[in-house]
XYZ file of C-alpha atoms in Angstrom:
568
model
C -16.060 17.290 25.000
C -13.977 17.930 28.100
C -12.337 20.998 29.537
C -8.859 21.840 28.413
C -6.325 19.395 29.857
C -5.035 21.264 32.876
C -8.578 22.260 33.889
C -9.762 18.657 34.091
C -7.444 18.083 37.063
C -8.335 21.178 39.054
C -11.228 19.862 41.108
C -9.855 16.354 41.477
C -6.463 17.585 42.714
C -7.728 18.959 46.038
C -11.537 18.848 46.249
C -11.670 19.575 49.946
C -9.823 22.868 49.898
C -10.795 25.077 46.984
C -9.785 28.700 47.007
C -11.676 31.432 45.224
C -11.533 35.151 44.693
C -14.306 36.923 46.579
C -16.272 39.513 44.583
C -16.075 43.127 45.680
C -19.075 44.670 47.405
C -21.773 45.783 44.974
C -20.254 44.080 41.949
C -21.326 41.039 40.009
C -19.319 37.976 41.041
C -18.265 37.142 37.489
C -17.383 40.732 36.630
C -15.143 41.021 39.678
C -13.486 37.679 39.041
C -12.809 38.509 35.403
C -11.397 41.888 36.446
C -8.908 40.139 38.702
C -8.256 37.459 36.062
C -7.513 40.095 33.438
C -5.009 41.850 35.682
C -3.242 38.687 36.817
C -2.994 37.213 33.315
C -1.698 40.495 31.932
C 0.924 40.765 34.650
C 2.540 37.463 33.807
C 2.121 33.716 33.335
C 0.060 32.061 36.052
C 1.474 29.685 38.601
C -0.532 26.520 39.278
C -2.025 27.730 42.583
C -3.285 31.021 41.137
C -4.555 29.263 38.023
C -6.536 26.788 40.147
C -8.046 29.586 42.189
C -9.087 31.624 39.150
C -10.525 28.758 37.162
C -12.468 27.347 40.132
C -13.996 30.763 40.688
C -14.860 31.121 37.006
C -16.518 27.710 36.946
C -18.503 28.386 40.118
C -19.756 31.727 38.826
C -20.591 30.435 35.360
C -22.625 27.570 36.769
C -24.458 29.751 39.296
C -27.508 31.912 38.651
C -25.661 35.068 39.614
C -24.044 35.341 36.188
C -25.249 38.444 34.410
C -25.480 38.681 30.626
C -23.797 42.044 30.253
C -20.913 41.308 32.604
C -20.288 37.922 30.981
C -20.273 39.401 27.484
C -17.872 42.109 28.622
C -15.643 39.455 30.137
C -15.468 37.554 26.865
C -14.692 40.768 24.988
C -11.870 41.715 27.337
C -10.281 38.269 27.169
C -10.393 38.169 23.376
C -9.021 41.703 23.230
C -6.201 40.717 25.578
C -5.266 37.706 23.440
C -5.350 39.829 20.281
C -3.238 42.592 21.842
C -0.567 40.204 23.081
C -0.492 38.418 19.746
C 0.076 41.728 17.964
C 2.917 42.520 20.351
C 4.492 39.162 19.591
C 4.191 39.627 15.817
C 5.578 43.168 15.884
C 8.445 42.113 18.110
C 9.386 39.230 15.837
C 9.104 41.430 12.762
C 11.272 44.214 14.197
C 13.544 41.777 16.062
C 13.076 43.710 19.309
C 12.042 40.725 21.463
C 14.127 38.031 23.037
C 12.987 34.410 23.136
C 11.904 34.834 26.763
C 9.811 37.863 25.795
C 8.131 35.891 23.021
C 7.421 32.962 25.345
C 5.996 35.316 27.976
C 3.672 37.139 25.567
C 2.559 33.839 24.004
C 1.766 32.452 27.465
C -0.430 35.458 28.289
C -2.356 35.122 25.012
C -2.676 31.383 25.612
C -4.192 31.863 29.085
C -6.725 34.364 27.759
C -7.770 32.048 24.910
C -8.024 29.152 27.359
C -10.537 31.092 29.449
C -12.582 31.899 26.339
C -12.550 28.248 25.242
C -13.803 27.081 28.620
C -16.485 29.759 28.701
C -17.768 28.507 25.340
C -17.749 24.968 26.703
C -19.487 25.701 30.006
C -22.128 28.151 28.802
C -23.750 27.944 25.363
C -24.786 31.589 25.645
C -21.131 32.448 25.092
C -21.668 31.615 21.405
C -24.028 34.584 21.071
C -21.807 36.803 23.195
C -18.800 35.903 21.069
C -20.644 36.923 17.903
C -22.075 40.106 19.465
C -18.647 41.405 20.413
C -17.194 40.515 16.985
C -14.925 37.882 18.476
C -14.453 35.720 15.388
C -12.691 38.414 13.288
C -10.231 38.854 16.146
C -9.752 35.114 16.408
C -9.250 34.819 12.642
C -6.544 37.491 12.818
C -4.836 35.672 15.686
C -4.934 32.384 13.757
C -3.569 34.000 10.599
C -0.592 35.588 12.341
C 0.181 32.642 14.662
C -0.185 29.706 12.286
C 3.252 28.400 13.311
C 2.497 28.364 17.081
C 0.865 25.024 18.038
C -0.524 26.262 21.376
C -2.333 29.212 19.828
C -3.576 27.160 16.862
C -4.883 24.459 19.184
C -6.882 26.980 21.222
C -8.160 28.819 18.147
C -9.301 25.513 16.671
C -11.002 24.556 19.932
C -12.853 27.874 20.153
C -13.976 27.743 16.499
C -15.181 24.173 17.019
C -17.210 25.122 20.113
C -18.624 28.295 18.557
C -19.703 26.533 15.330
C -21.081 23.273 16.750
C -24.671 24.549 16.360
C -24.167 25.867 12.821
C -24.923 29.474 13.781
C -23.044 32.152 11.828
C -21.183 29.517 9.759
C -22.139 31.067 6.426
C -20.590 34.388 7.443
C -17.463 32.703 8.818
C -16.908 30.903 5.513
C -17.764 33.635 3.025
C -16.631 36.765 4.869
C -13.787 35.620 7.122
C -12.441 32.801 4.908
C -11.975 30.553 7.931
C -11.525 27.352 5.839
C -8.559 28.927 4.041
C -7.012 30.152 7.303
C -7.397 26.700 8.854
C -5.807 25.097 5.786
C -2.875 27.520 5.977
C -2.306 26.716 9.646
C -2.514 22.949 9.060
C 0.013 23.040 6.228
C 2.335 25.251 8.282
C 2.434 22.661 11.075
C 2.505 19.440 9.026
C 6.294 19.276 8.743
C 6.690 20.006 12.464
C 4.222 17.219 13.172
C 6.224 14.827 10.967
C 9.337 15.520 13.055
C 7.356 15.102 16.291
C 6.013 11.764 15.102
C 9.519 10.497 14.352
C 10.509 11.522 17.881
C 7.599 9.578 19.381
C 5.437 12.558 20.386
C 1.821 11.521 21.001
C -0.708 13.538 19.034
C -3.312 12.726 21.684
C -1.517 15.124 24.056
C -2.471 18.823 23.794
C -0.393 21.706 22.517
C 1.773 20.027 19.908
C 1.631 20.309 16.132
C -0.310 17.067 15.600
C -2.976 17.809 18.214
C -3.310 21.381 16.916
C -3.936 20.053 13.384
C -6.496 17.640 14.813
C -8.330 20.447 16.617
C -8.333 22.696 13.559
C -9.718 19.911 11.362
C -12.523 19.303 13.850
C -13.477 22.949 13.416
C -13.140 22.577 9.643
C -15.555 19.636 9.686
C -18.179 21.822 11.356
C -17.681 24.528 8.743
C -17.940 22.091 5.806
C -20.943 20.199 7.135
C -23.073 23.125 8.241
C -22.215 25.288 5.239
C -23.292 22.502 2.899
C -26.559 22.065 4.811
C -27.261 25.791 4.767
C -26.631 26.058 1.029
C -28.654 22.919 0.271
C -31.591 24.199 2.320
C -31.437 27.572 0.553
C -31.882 25.898 -2.844
C -35.623 25.485 -3.426
C -36.463 24.023 -6.864
C -39.362 25.488 -8.800
C -42.725 23.797 -8.596
C -42.665 22.860 -12.259
C -39.238 21.244 -12.073
C -40.231 19.424 -8.916
C -43.417 18.041 -10.448
C -41.584 16.873 -13.552
C -38.968 15.174 -11.388
C -41.702 13.416 -9.439
C -43.400 12.241 -12.620
C -40.092 11.007 -14.007
C -39.463 9.086 -10.805
C -42.911 7.498 -10.906
C -42.455 6.402 -14.527
C -38.854 5.257 -14.134
C -37.908 1.630 -14.487
C -37.368 0.093 -11.017
C -34.688 -2.150 -12.548
C -32.686 0.829 -13.813
C -29.147 0.979 -12.397
C -29.267 2.517 -8.927
C -26.717 5.281 -8.289
C -25.557 5.383 -4.683
C -23.584 8.626 -5.060
C -25.077 11.439 -7.094
C -23.297 14.441 -5.542
C -26.098 15.486 -3.184
C -23.887 14.946 -0.136
C -20.992 17.107 -1.345
C -20.371 20.832 -1.471
C -21.613 22.279 -4.744
C -19.345 23.384 -7.574
C -20.440 26.993 -7.049
C -19.273 26.969 -3.417
C -16.229 24.709 -3.567
C -13.779 27.589 -4.094
C -14.087 28.320 -0.359
C -12.746 24.847 0.498
C -10.158 23.910 -2.167
C -7.209 24.747 0.110
C -8.829 22.808 2.960
C -9.224 19.693 0.787
C -5.568 19.946 -0.195
C -4.481 20.335 3.439
C -6.586 17.333 4.505
C -5.060 15.123 1.807
C -1.552 16.244 2.784
C -2.251 15.393 6.422
C -3.261 11.864 5.387
C -0.256 11.412 3.101
C 2.372 12.779 5.487
C 1.071 11.944 8.972
C -0.779 8.652 8.459
C 1.563 5.661 8.417
C 0.882 3.549 5.294
C -0.767 0.160 5.816
C -1.811 0.999 9.378
C -5.200 1.807 10.876
C -6.001 5.540 10.625
C -5.181 7.604 13.700
C -5.473 11.278 14.611
C -5.122 13.717 12.953
C -5.736 11.639 9.788
C -9.135 10.526 11.122
C -10.276 14.145 11.304
C -8.918 14.800 7.810
C -11.022 11.885 6.551
C -14.112 13.400 8.166
C -13.469 16.697 6.370
C -13.172 14.891 3.024
C -16.610 13.293 3.429
C -18.189 16.504 2.128
C -15.599 17.126 -0.580
C -16.271 16.689 -4.309
C -13.751 14.670 -6.300
C -14.073 14.924 -10.079
C -15.525 18.378 -10.545
C -14.173 21.034 -10.887
C -10.758 20.277 -12.357
C -9.009 22.202 -9.569
C -10.305 19.595 -7.126
C -9.697 16.600 -9.399
C -5.976 17.377 -9.603
C -5.809 17.262 -5.807
C -7.076 13.664 -5.734
C -5.094 12.558 -8.807
C -1.981 14.777 -8.736
C 0.044 15.162 -11.899
C 3.393 14.553 -10.191
C 2.457 11.238 -8.532
C -0.829 10.164 -10.073
C -1.879 7.283 -7.816
C -0.175 8.239 -4.547
C -3.436 9.067 -2.776
C -5.298 6.085 -4.242
C -2.504 3.754 -3.093
C -2.614 5.288 0.372
C -6.361 4.710 0.626
C -6.108 1.122 -0.621
C -3.475 0.536 2.059
C -5.894 1.886 4.669
C -8.601 -0.522 3.467
C -6.259 -3.477 3.861
C -5.039 -2.306 7.275
C -8.621 -1.952 8.499
C -10.217 -5.055 6.987
C -7.633 -7.817 7.352
C -7.341 -7.836 11.193
C -11.132 -8.077 11.686
C -12.207 -11.328 13.373
C -15.470 -13.225 12.919
C -17.453 -15.435 15.275
C -16.867 -19.032 14.179
C -20.413 -20.148 14.970
C -22.550 -17.190 13.884
C -20.125 -15.587 11.353
C -20.748 -12.170 12.889
C -18.131 -9.433 12.693
C -16.232 -8.735 15.914
C -15.304 -5.052 15.684
C -16.040 -2.433 18.341
C -18.617 0.209 17.421
C -16.246 3.100 18.048
C -13.746 1.585 15.626
C -16.484 1.027 13.054
C -17.363 4.726 13.294
C -13.704 5.741 13.014
C -12.982 3.523 9.991
C -16.191 4.096 8.034
C -15.114 7.362 6.275
C -12.330 5.496 4.427
C -14.865 3.279 2.644
C -17.398 6.070 2.062
C -14.777 8.322 0.470
C -13.456 5.520 -1.753
C -16.970 4.520 -2.820
C -17.679 8.120 -3.786
C -14.362 8.342 -5.622
C -14.708 5.195 -7.746
C -18.344 6.013 -8.527
C -17.257 9.333 -10.073
C -13.971 8.298 -11.663
C -13.933 5.309 -14.028
C -10.161 5.637 -14.267
C -9.780 5.283 -10.506
C -12.255 2.392 -10.392
C -10.240 0.404 -12.933
C -7.031 1.120 -11.033
C -8.365 0.119 -7.599
C -10.433 -2.890 -8.731
C -7.533 -5.401 -8.875
C -5.956 -3.928 -5.742
C -9.077 -4.375 -3.609
C -10.980 -7.256 -5.244
C -8.185 -9.029 -7.099
C -8.333 -10.338 -10.650
C -11.555 -11.908 -11.880
C -9.669 -14.983 -13.096
C -8.686 -16.103 -9.589
C -9.214 -19.561 -8.085
C -12.912 -20.279 -8.657
C -12.724 -23.684 -6.958
C -12.830 -21.911 -3.579
C -16.040 -20.319 -2.356
C -15.569 -16.523 -2.468
C -16.368 -16.146 1.239
C -13.692 -18.729 2.151
C -10.877 -16.919 0.372
C -8.090 -15.608 2.594
C -7.485 -12.616 0.333
C -8.582 -9.022 0.962
C -11.542 -9.642 -1.359
C -12.653 -12.617 0.757
C -12.354 -10.567 3.944
C -14.463 -7.758 2.481
C -17.085 -10.311 1.426
C -17.230 -11.761 4.948
C -17.953 -8.245 6.223
C -20.688 -7.810 3.598
C -22.456 -11.095 4.443
C -22.286 -10.615 8.221
C -25.684 -11.635 9.727
C -25.746 -8.449 11.836
C -25.308 -5.564 9.367
C -24.159 -2.144 10.529
C -23.397 1.225 8.997
C -19.797 0.090 8.676
C -20.668 -3.116 6.795
C -23.016 -1.102 4.571
C -20.151 1.289 3.755
C -17.919 -1.666 2.836
C -20.742 -3.078 0.695
C -21.193 0.269 -1.050
C -17.515 0.358 -1.953
C -17.594 -3.161 -3.417
C -20.823 -2.373 -5.289
C -19.241 0.759 -6.804
C -16.163 -1.245 -7.798
C -18.588 -3.588 -9.602
C -19.812 -0.601 -11.675
C -22.929 -0.381 -9.472
C -24.294 -3.292 -11.503
C -25.943 -6.065 -9.425
C -25.331 -8.622 -12.195
C -21.569 -8.068 -12.046
C -21.597 -8.280 -8.263
C -23.637 -11.514 -8.313
C -21.380 -13.129 -10.916
C -18.375 -12.279 -8.784
C -19.612 -13.218 -5.313
C -22.813 -15.221 -5.683
C -26.356 -14.074 -5.017
C -26.499 -15.694 -1.589
C -23.614 -13.571 -0.332
C -24.986 -10.206 -1.467
C -28.766 -10.693 -1.321
C -29.018 -9.065 2.113
C -27.175 -5.980 0.904
C -29.466 -5.633 -2.120
C -32.500 -5.776 0.159
C -31.104 -3.142 2.537
C -30.272 -0.781 -0.328
C -33.503 -1.526 -2.255
C -31.556 -2.634 -5.319
C -33.870 -4.480 -7.717
C -32.713 -7.473 -9.788
C -34.256 -8.708 -13.017
C -35.995 -12.006 -12.199
C -34.890 -13.519 -15.506
C -31.227 -12.886 -14.775
C -30.815 -15.689 -12.242
C -32.668 -18.126 -14.491
C -30.491 -17.266 -17.467
C -27.323 -17.348 -15.378
C -28.243 -20.778 -14.023
C -27.994 -22.260 -17.536
C -24.877 -24.304 -18.188
C -23.896 -22.697 -21.470
C -20.351 -21.442 -21.387
C -19.961 -17.680 -21.299
C -17.517 -16.083 -23.682
C -14.702 -14.122 -22.165
C -13.831 -10.713 -23.581
C -10.138 -11.530 -23.669
C -9.937 -15.264 -24.298
C -11.703 -18.570 -24.924
C -15.043 -19.547 -23.461
C -15.138 -19.658 -19.675
C -17.337 -21.922 -17.524
C -20.586 -20.337 -16.406
C -20.630 -19.085 -12.817
C -23.327 -20.375 -10.506
C -25.052 -17.121 -9.470
C -25.983 -18.508 -6.050
C -22.557 -19.691 -4.910
C -20.152 -17.631 -7.017
C -18.327 -20.750 -8.270
C -18.340 -22.363 -11.723
C -20.770 -25.221 -12.188
C -17.912 -27.544 -13.134
C -16.252 -26.904 -9.777
C -19.265 -28.122 -7.833
C -19.214 -31.881 -7.308
C -22.412 -33.749 -7.993
C -24.041 -35.668 -5.168
C -26.542 -37.662 -7.259
C -27.381 -41.297 -6.460
C -25.660 -42.554 -9.616
C -22.220 -41.409 -8.411
C -19.996 -43.813 -6.530
C -19.530 -43.202 -2.842
C -16.384 -41.065 -2.611
C -13.337 -42.416 -0.858
C -15.110 -45.225 1.090
C -13.323 -48.427 2.077
C -14.951 -51.853 1.721
C -15.602 -51.982 5.466
C -17.324 -48.585 5.373
C -19.510 -49.740 2.477
C -20.503 -52.900 4.400
C -21.424 -50.864 7.480
C -23.489 -48.483 5.341
C -25.341 -51.430 3.732
C -26.014 -52.953 7.151
C -27.363 -49.645 8.441
C -29.733 -49.393 5.477
C -30.910 -52.988 6.000
C -31.781 -52.272 9.659
C -33.554 -49.059 8.620
C -35.733 -50.910 6.059
C -36.585 -53.572 8.647
C -37.733 -50.981 11.203
C -39.909 -49.210 8.653
C -41.612 -52.480 7.760
C -42.325 -53.313 11.408
C -44.003 -49.984 12.106
C -46.500 -50.589 9.316
C -46.702 -46.897 8.538
C -44.609 -47.257 5.404
C -44.234 -50.513 3.526
C -40.685 -50.661 2.327
C -39.435 -53.375 0.053
C -35.928 -54.449 0.736
C -34.069 -54.145 -2.574
C -31.965 -57.211 -1.710
C -35.050 -59.396 -1.156
C -36.561 -58.074 -4.373
C -33.400 -59.037 -6.200
C -33.602 -62.566 -4.785
C -37.241 -62.954 -5.821
C -36.610 -61.657 -9.321
C -33.647 -63.978 -9.791
C -31.234 -61.120 -10.311
C -29.227 -62.209 -7.280
C -28.343 -65.776 -6.339
C -27.211 -67.165 -3.025
C -23.457 -67.224 -2.870
C -23.609 -70.583 -1.111
C -25.594 -72.256 -3.920
C -23.185 -70.852 -6.423
C -20.271 -72.408 -4.567
C -22.060 -75.803 -4.408
C -22.701 -75.784 -8.139
C -19.065 -75.037 -8.721
C -18.055 -78.044 -6.574
C -20.412 -80.389 -8.444
C -19.047 -79.297 -11.780
C -15.546 -80.003 -10.620
């Protein structure tokens, strides 16, 4: 985390000549500085020189030991109060149509400067989190966010402050249940989505601060904190009874180790009882992905933050959430968008020719991983979605079986190369989980499709047991009956190809595609090899040609020619 953009340049711009406001005699340095800051901000927007002076002084005082708790808390309170007051003036003026555009811009700038100071205080001093809660700062901030959801600058700063205040998980339960912050964040995101779409068409970078796209990104970062910590708090609060826990333990000890392993059982998602706090946020996150993420391209901000929010979201239950993932109007729009993301991520990945390792930077692996985790969760809960995405991601099962699965140039082949990479990572495990869920979380189906050798490492990492008799039975050469047609050739479970497609290399077969000269050279090489073995005395090798002569099975070609001449 860095300071807000213009602050990051303050010290580097002129490090040798920093100006500061000197504290008055008998007053705390920070209290005096904030008194001057309050007056200057309230009087009008800051010029760059004054801004540099104020912020340098704030930073110096915050990082020094002279900072007093009471004065600092009072400073935070006054800044939040200033931002709230100016925001109310702006809202009343717009409502009553008593303000000009310049007046609105001026008041917004004052509120923005005050919120910027609060954001940097929260960044530079973790004690500001407690101060912010003690003064009741979050209700004020929630009111500012609710009434300024169409102003990117204000939304960006509100999102930044919420993110910094909630990064430890303190007070999150109250922020969700009492202040409805997830709903306010969702409202602000949806209000700015269409503005962000226009900005994107005009080439505006969402990485830059204070535009609609960057504001959505900042708000979703705060939303991720709320979702994650609220789920952890609620999960920790649920303590099962001793009797139910003991019975669960006994059931686990008596369970069959070969029973189908479920990778996703809902433990990582927000419970059904609590999801009503986050329904609007899930909808807003999906809309951000649909409208701001270019199809068939790698995910970028703010879609990456929306994906992070959806990691904790349920999918099939309750029905109010299910209709968000599979909307009635355009049933598979979101599923198609996600399948396009998978293709855009997987296909460009390169592999080392010698070691077959995946060449993808770790930061990109971290950024792309939520796509596969969300899809794996989705297809594990929805059989309808699994059947729809199976041919899109893995292709039809009746494809070309004469090619080894890992050599296929299709999306399925690329996913398999990621799975069988010799150096597994969290990203490759996420890809493997998705493929496993598409295979109904059944190791037999996955082996029949890709071959045991390609997926054995994944099964070991995930502790997925396989019936020892399965490979023996599958290795038999009896044709398997297809559900929709005539008998199909049995798949070799180790290679993933039919037995009939694998050429035999037994000694009885003729040498393939060898000329007469090549056969003569091969025979000569074998003759020399037999002769050397005989000379060493370690192994007594009988030359098959000499044995043929002695047994009379082979006659000298010269004698045969002589007998032919005599007969003539």
